[in-house]
Amino acid sequence: MNSRATVGEMLRQHGVSRRGFVKFCTATVTAMALPPWLGAAMAEQLSKGPRPSVIYLSFQECTGCFESFMRSFSPTIEHLIFDVISLDYDDTLMAASGDASESAMATAMKDNFGNYILIVDGSIPTGASGACCTAGGRSAEATLREAAKGARVILAVGTCSAFGGIPFANPNPTHAWPVSGIVGDKPIVNVSGCPPIPEVITGTLLQFVTTGQIPDLDEYRRPKAFFGNSIHDRCYRRPFFDAGQFAKTFDDEGARNGWCLYELGCKGPTTYNACATLKWNGGTSFPIESGHGCLGCSEPNFWDKGSFYEAQSTAMWGREGESQRKPLAEFAGAAIAAGAVLGVASAGAGRLRQHEREKK
Amino acid sequence: MNDVTIDAESRTSQVTAAMKGFAHEIGALSAFRLESCIHCGMCADACHYYIATEDPQYTPIWKVEPFKQAYKREASAFAPVFRWFGFKPAVTAEQLAQWQHLLFDSCNLCGRCSLICPIGIDVAALIEQARHAMFDAGLAPEELYRKAEHQQRTGQPEASLEPYREQLRGIGEQFGIPLPIDANEVEVMLCVPRTDIEHYPAAVAALGLVMQHLGVSHTFRSDALVAENYGYYAGGKEWQRAISLRLIEQAIACHAKVLLIPECGHAYTALRWEAADLYGKELPFKVMAVTEYLALALAEGRLRLGKADIGSVSFQDPCQLDRKGGVTEAPRTLMKAMGLDLREMENNRSFSFCCGGGGGVVDIERAAPLRYRTMEIKLREIDATDGGTFLTGCSDCRHSFDDAKRHFDWDKTPQSLLELVAKSLAPPRAAL
Amino acid sequence: MSMDWLSFARGPALKVAIGVFFVGVVWRILGFALLRIRREHSRPRSGLLRYVSIGLFATATRSWPHPQFVKRTGAGEALGYSYHMGLFAVILLFGPHVAFLCGLLGIHPWPVLPSSVITGIAVVTATLFAGVLYRRLTSRVMRLLSNFDDYFTWFITMLVMCTGLATSAHLGARYETLLAIHILSVDALLIWFPFGKLMHAFYIMPSRALNGAILARKGAPT
């Protein structure tokens, strides 16, 4: 494809009317709680400009984030993002391989130095001198550091690149780090989730492409537009939480009636993402709606925080999934015994003193 | 030593020794009581000293505050921690001296506070125990200390021109009632409030008369005539024991089946409930209050009472007999048998307010102004009953009300229930 | 990366708190209960069974002042009861609390009240509890009696209530931070428990029963 054609030309080539594109952009800005008039401006801007260069690097990942990025059920629009941007390097999609692909990346970086958007998914291992993840003989860490130099902004897509994700979980055998653990001198936007919702990725990307500005971020550097509210605050099952109606098992009456999944370990109250509003598969459903509690996958350390099937207010003791009763009974028994020893000692000392006084 | 002239250093070491003694002597029950207090302050609302003055220092549990501190510091489970970190400072001699007023002048050991505590703490019992420590610290009030010392030595709280034994004989002669002294092999041993010997000899005569009417063998014992126990008032446990032992030994000596406590509340507490523990085992005789004994005799038909034609009456329940001793209905049974129209006070029976004189307070001169203030509550309640004659069941109560009569120019004169019973004895039935 | 606050609060911190709680409570109670018990040698007025039963009965009757005392003291006692009942309702009838307790003890959960009702009760309880402090500070008797224990225990309990309400209302910080703070305040309360007046939870019934039995043994009213 002609990489120097404008986006508008590309879209018209694909039969997307200007009106259709404006509608898409308006929907996107609305989802990001930006003013609707920006939609038209976004469409205008995007149509006119050359396609910005995007380099997509994948490290220790499962490719789920990329698959999510790719997923689209509406036939053309999300897919067309690839025509809005110039995806100059992506090891999953690109046809070239080996040296050819590496030189493609080097060329893109050189040509667009300081301007390209760097998207990263997967965590970056530093263990075994970086041997855990290499491409073309270079470690992930070295590749990232090199690529970061000329990036205008880094989008850490997925919980692995944003927070370390599953590789980062105890015992972290590959000494994995998130992007923010390797790169310190470039603006990073974390688009976390395991994987993130497709529209969240594209929306964040689009906003940056359009406005050149990094959106408002929360304390974990995630766009507030998508990560500003907890699942709990937007969950359709919230009335059941408020009414105190909880499913206790996955197949009880409560579960069948769609009651709140808090007691089955739903992390909704402490998870910030757009799952409850945007949902997945073009708004079809999300885990809670399908009857399984939120795992909290867009939060740091979600794996190590555990208690996937126990309510968040429960004690974290003993082994996951087991009743706390046995470890508590043993522990309490030991504590009571210790207290008894001290109590007997103290009363014994008292009695001894009385005995001494009486002897006198 | 209760010597007020000792120097500060000796006083300090005496206080330290006393507080340590208190803490180290403390048993599980008292410790539990001290532990349980949650500082709700409800006990103040039951105490006539607080009610009369609205002065928070008279809150009953506050009276044992230094002792709570000593316990926590010296004997509680976490005592070492309290000491090492200085969380509970040691009680000083100055502090304890201030508590003398609270523990002796402003407490009759009446037990009303023990009835109100929502945790069930027997506050009066704690105050009683605190008095032991005060005594050991040399801080018992002079009047009580002197009388206790005299009584444990001689059997009388004070020297008298004529020994009580002679005064007793005199009363017998004066009223023409035989008052046997030092007889052996009797059913009932008697003792007498020294207040009666000194101020109300008619009550002594009444006792003799009633016993004669019952036809039961009885005697006084000259070595143990006095019912009151000043060792108990002063907090001197050893002296309390010595004084009680006099009575016990004399009762054993005359093989009495019953030791009869006359109209004296604290004597009942000391002998009915505390003497056996000081003796070390169960007493080989029964201890009964005279009203108890007479009510029993009435039920058995041995006591025959006629109507006392005096109209309406009001009655002062002695705290130690009623609220703390369980003798509530006996006097009422007797009054009913005499056909008396009893007008109960607003706070009656177990909730009756103390006369203000008990626990040794009436003996402490400097406590008088405070005592009078608390008596106002009582006098108002008695007046409000519209009872014509005012009866008491305890000679110290009677003495306290007589004192109030003088001080307030009150229009009622306290009478003894026992004297009224003696006056109302029905003549013996003619033989069939 | 170190453990997050919520996992810390309901993991190691809770374990320490429960440990200190049990050690402290047992130590404190045995420390006085095993001291000398004086034998009573006086003759009781009634049989053991009778006066012990009256003592047990006193655990209920002392729950409310005798009629002669109510006028002076009823309001204060009513205030005390109301916030206690509010606390028990909130602790025992709120979903996440029940999940916590049943998870910890391995027992079957019981029905709960709607969370909005619990919030209402909690707000009323916290208000009453503030009233309790006001009363303690303005009553001359209570001011004289009160010490560090009284005020600190009030503070810790109020902290638990307020952090719980803040968590429920998502007020002031992220939910998980608020929940962590709330659970940490409960941990703090458990650690403080054996050392302060909260022990009355263990003392109150035995004290009424024991002292009641002793009074009943003399035939005295309880």
GROMACS .gro file of C-alpha atoms in nm, chain A residues 163 168 218-220 222 230 232-233 238 241-246 248 262-263 267 269-272 299-301 304-307 310-318 322-326 328 331-332 334-336 338-344 346-347 350-351 354-355 358, chain C residues 1-4 6-8 10-12 14-24 26-37 94-110 112-117 168 170 173-177 179 183:
model
  130
  163PHE     CA    1   0.267  -0.399   3.523
  168PHE     CA    2   0.598  -1.094   3.697
  218ASP     CA    3  -0.473   0.777   3.663
  219GLU     CA    4  -0.199   0.703   3.916
  220TYR     CA    5  -0.107   0.389   3.726
  222ARG     CA    6  -0.387   0.445   3.250
  230SER     CA    7  -1.427   0.043   3.883
  232HIS     CA    8  -1.823  -0.245   4.062
  233ASP     CA    9  -1.937   0.110   4.002
  238ARG     CA   10  -2.472  -0.383   4.156
  241PHE     CA   11  -2.473  -0.630   4.593
  242ASP     CA   12  -2.661  -0.344   4.751
  243ALA     CA   13  -2.950  -0.569   4.840
  244GLY     CA   14  -2.715  -0.822   4.996
  245GLN     CA   15  -2.804  -1.097   4.748
  246PHE     CA   16  -2.497  -1.302   4.669
  248LYS     CA   17  -2.256  -1.866   4.698
  262TYR     CA   18  -1.877  -1.083   4.538
  263GLU     CA   19  -1.865  -1.394   4.752
  267LYS     CA   20  -1.267  -0.830   4.207
  269PRO     CA   21  -1.473  -0.328   4.348
  270THR     CA   22  -1.097  -0.300   4.313
  271THR     CA   23  -1.063  -0.331   3.936
  272TYR     CA   24  -1.067  -0.032   3.707
  299GLU     CA   25  -0.461  -0.427   3.803
  300PRO     CA   26  -0.098  -0.457   3.911
  301ASN     CA   27  -0.010  -0.790   4.075
  304ASP     CA   28  -0.034  -1.260   4.335
  305LYS     CA   29  -0.327  -1.093   4.509
  306GLY     CA   30  -0.504  -1.422   4.469
  307SER     CA   31  -0.839  -1.498   4.633
  310GLU     CA   32  -1.313  -1.594   4.786
  311ALA     CA   33  -1.470  -1.261   4.865
  312GLN     CA   34  -1.227  -0.973   4.891
  313SER     CA   35  -1.325  -0.906   5.249
  314THR     CA   36  -1.210  -1.248   5.364
  315ALA     CA   37  -0.897  -1.323   5.555
  316MET     CA   38  -0.602  -1.430   5.345
  317TRP     CA   39  -0.472  -1.721   5.532
  318GLY     CA   40  -0.408  -2.082   5.470
  322GLU     CA   41  -0.973  -2.387   5.133
  323SER     CA   42  -1.179  -2.286   5.433
  324GLN     CA   43  -0.973  -2.081   5.675
  325ARG     CA   44  -1.111  -2.282   5.962
  326LYS     CA   45  -0.836  -2.534   5.998
  328LEU     CA   46  -0.726  -2.057   6.211
  331PHE     CA   47  -0.316  -2.081   6.501
  332ALA     CA   48  -0.575  -1.979   6.759
  334ALA     CA   49  -0.135  -2.211   6.963
  335ALA     CA   50  -0.208  -1.853   7.065
  336ILE     CA   51  -0.446  -1.963   7.339
  338ALA     CA   52   0.075  -1.930   7.472
  339GLY     CA   53  -0.165  -1.701   7.654
  340ALA     CA   54  -0.243  -1.974   7.901
  341VAL     CA   55   0.124  -2.023   7.978
  342LEU     CA   56   0.168  -1.652   8.038
  343GLY     CA   57  -0.151  -1.632   8.243
  344VAL     CA   58  -0.054  -1.924   8.462
  346SER     CA   59   0.150  -1.439   8.607
  347ALA     CA   60  -0.105  -1.583   8.848
  350GLY     CA   61   0.103  -1.368   9.239
  351ARG     CA   62   0.025  -1.675   9.444
  354GLN     CA   63   0.109  -1.428   9.871
  355HIS     CA   64   0.263  -1.744  10.002
  358GLU     CA   65   0.207  -1.542  10.469
  793MET     CA   66   0.740  -0.567   4.442
  794SER     CA   67   0.613  -0.558   4.796
  795MET     CA   68   0.272  -0.687   4.896
  796ASP     CA   69  -0.016  -0.447   4.839
  798LEU     CA   70  -0.510  -0.496   5.107
  799SER     CA   71  -0.331  -0.828   5.095
  800PHE     CA   72  -0.118  -0.717   5.389
  802ARG     CA   73  -0.611  -0.926   5.548
  803GLY     CA   74  -0.309  -1.154   5.543
  804PRO     CA   75  -0.009  -1.112   5.775
  806LEU     CA   76  -0.470  -1.002   6.041
  807LYS     CA   77  -0.275  -1.306   6.150
  808VAL     CA   78  -0.067  -1.100   6.391
  809ALA     CA   79  -0.378  -0.927   6.519
  810ILE     CA   80  -0.563  -1.251   6.585
  811GLY     CA   81  -0.254  -1.394   6.749
  812VAL     CA   82  -0.213  -1.100   6.983
  813PHE     CA   83  -0.584  -1.108   7.055
  814PHE     CA   84  -0.589  -1.467   7.171
  815VAL     CA   85  -0.261  -1.451   7.359
  816GLY     CA   86  -0.361  -1.130   7.533
  818VAL     CA   87  -0.622  -1.565   7.770
  819TRP     CA   88  -0.322  -1.421   7.951
  820ARG     CA   89  -0.521  -1.141   8.104
  821ILE     CA   90  -0.810  -1.358   8.217
  822LEU     CA   91  -0.601  -1.638   8.360
  823GLY     CA   92  -0.378  -1.378   8.522
  824PHE     CA   93  -0.653  -1.295   8.768
  825ALA     CA   94  -0.881  -1.597   8.753
  826LEU     CA   95  -0.609  -1.822   8.887
  827LEU     CA   96  -0.537  -1.601   9.188
  828ARG     CA   97  -0.654  -1.715   9.526
  829ILE     CA   98  -1.022  -1.787   9.565
  886PHE     CA   99  -2.364  -0.717   5.632
  887GLY     CA  100  -2.267  -0.937   5.336
  888PRO     CA  101  -1.891  -0.876   5.317
  889HIS     CA  102  -1.865  -0.908   5.698
  890VAL     CA  103  -2.050  -1.237   5.693
  891ALA     CA  104  -1.825  -1.353   5.409
  892PHE     CA  105  -1.524  -1.262   5.622
  893LEU     CA  106  -1.644  -1.434   5.939
  894CYS     CA  107  -1.776  -1.747   5.772
  895GLY     CA  108  -1.469  -1.776   5.554
  896LEU     CA  109  -1.246  -1.747   5.859
  897LEU     CA  110  -1.442  -1.984   6.078
  898GLY     CA  111  -1.552  -2.222   5.807
  899ILE     CA  112  -1.916  -2.200   5.904
  900HIS     CA  113  -2.225  -2.164   5.693
  901PRO     CA  114  -2.323  -1.806   5.617
  902TRP     CA  115  -2.656  -1.668   5.742
  904VAL     CA  116  -2.795  -1.062   5.561
  905LEU     CA  117  -2.968  -0.727   5.544
  906PRO     CA  118  -2.958  -0.510   5.232
  907SER     CA  119  -2.640  -0.307   5.223
  908SER     CA  120  -2.826   0.022   5.207
  909VAL     CA  121  -3.007  -0.063   5.531
  960SER     CA  122  -1.886   0.143   5.158
  962HIS     CA  123  -1.607   0.478   4.814
  965ALA     CA  124  -0.957   0.703   4.783
  966ARG     CA  125  -0.964   0.392   4.566
  967TYR     CA  126  -1.185   0.118   4.705
  968GLU     CA  127  -0.901  -0.119   4.774
  969THR     CA  128  -0.709   0.144   4.969
  971LEU     CA  129  -1.085  -0.149   5.235
  975ILE     CA  130  -0.927  -0.399   5.771
   0.00000   0.00000   0.00000
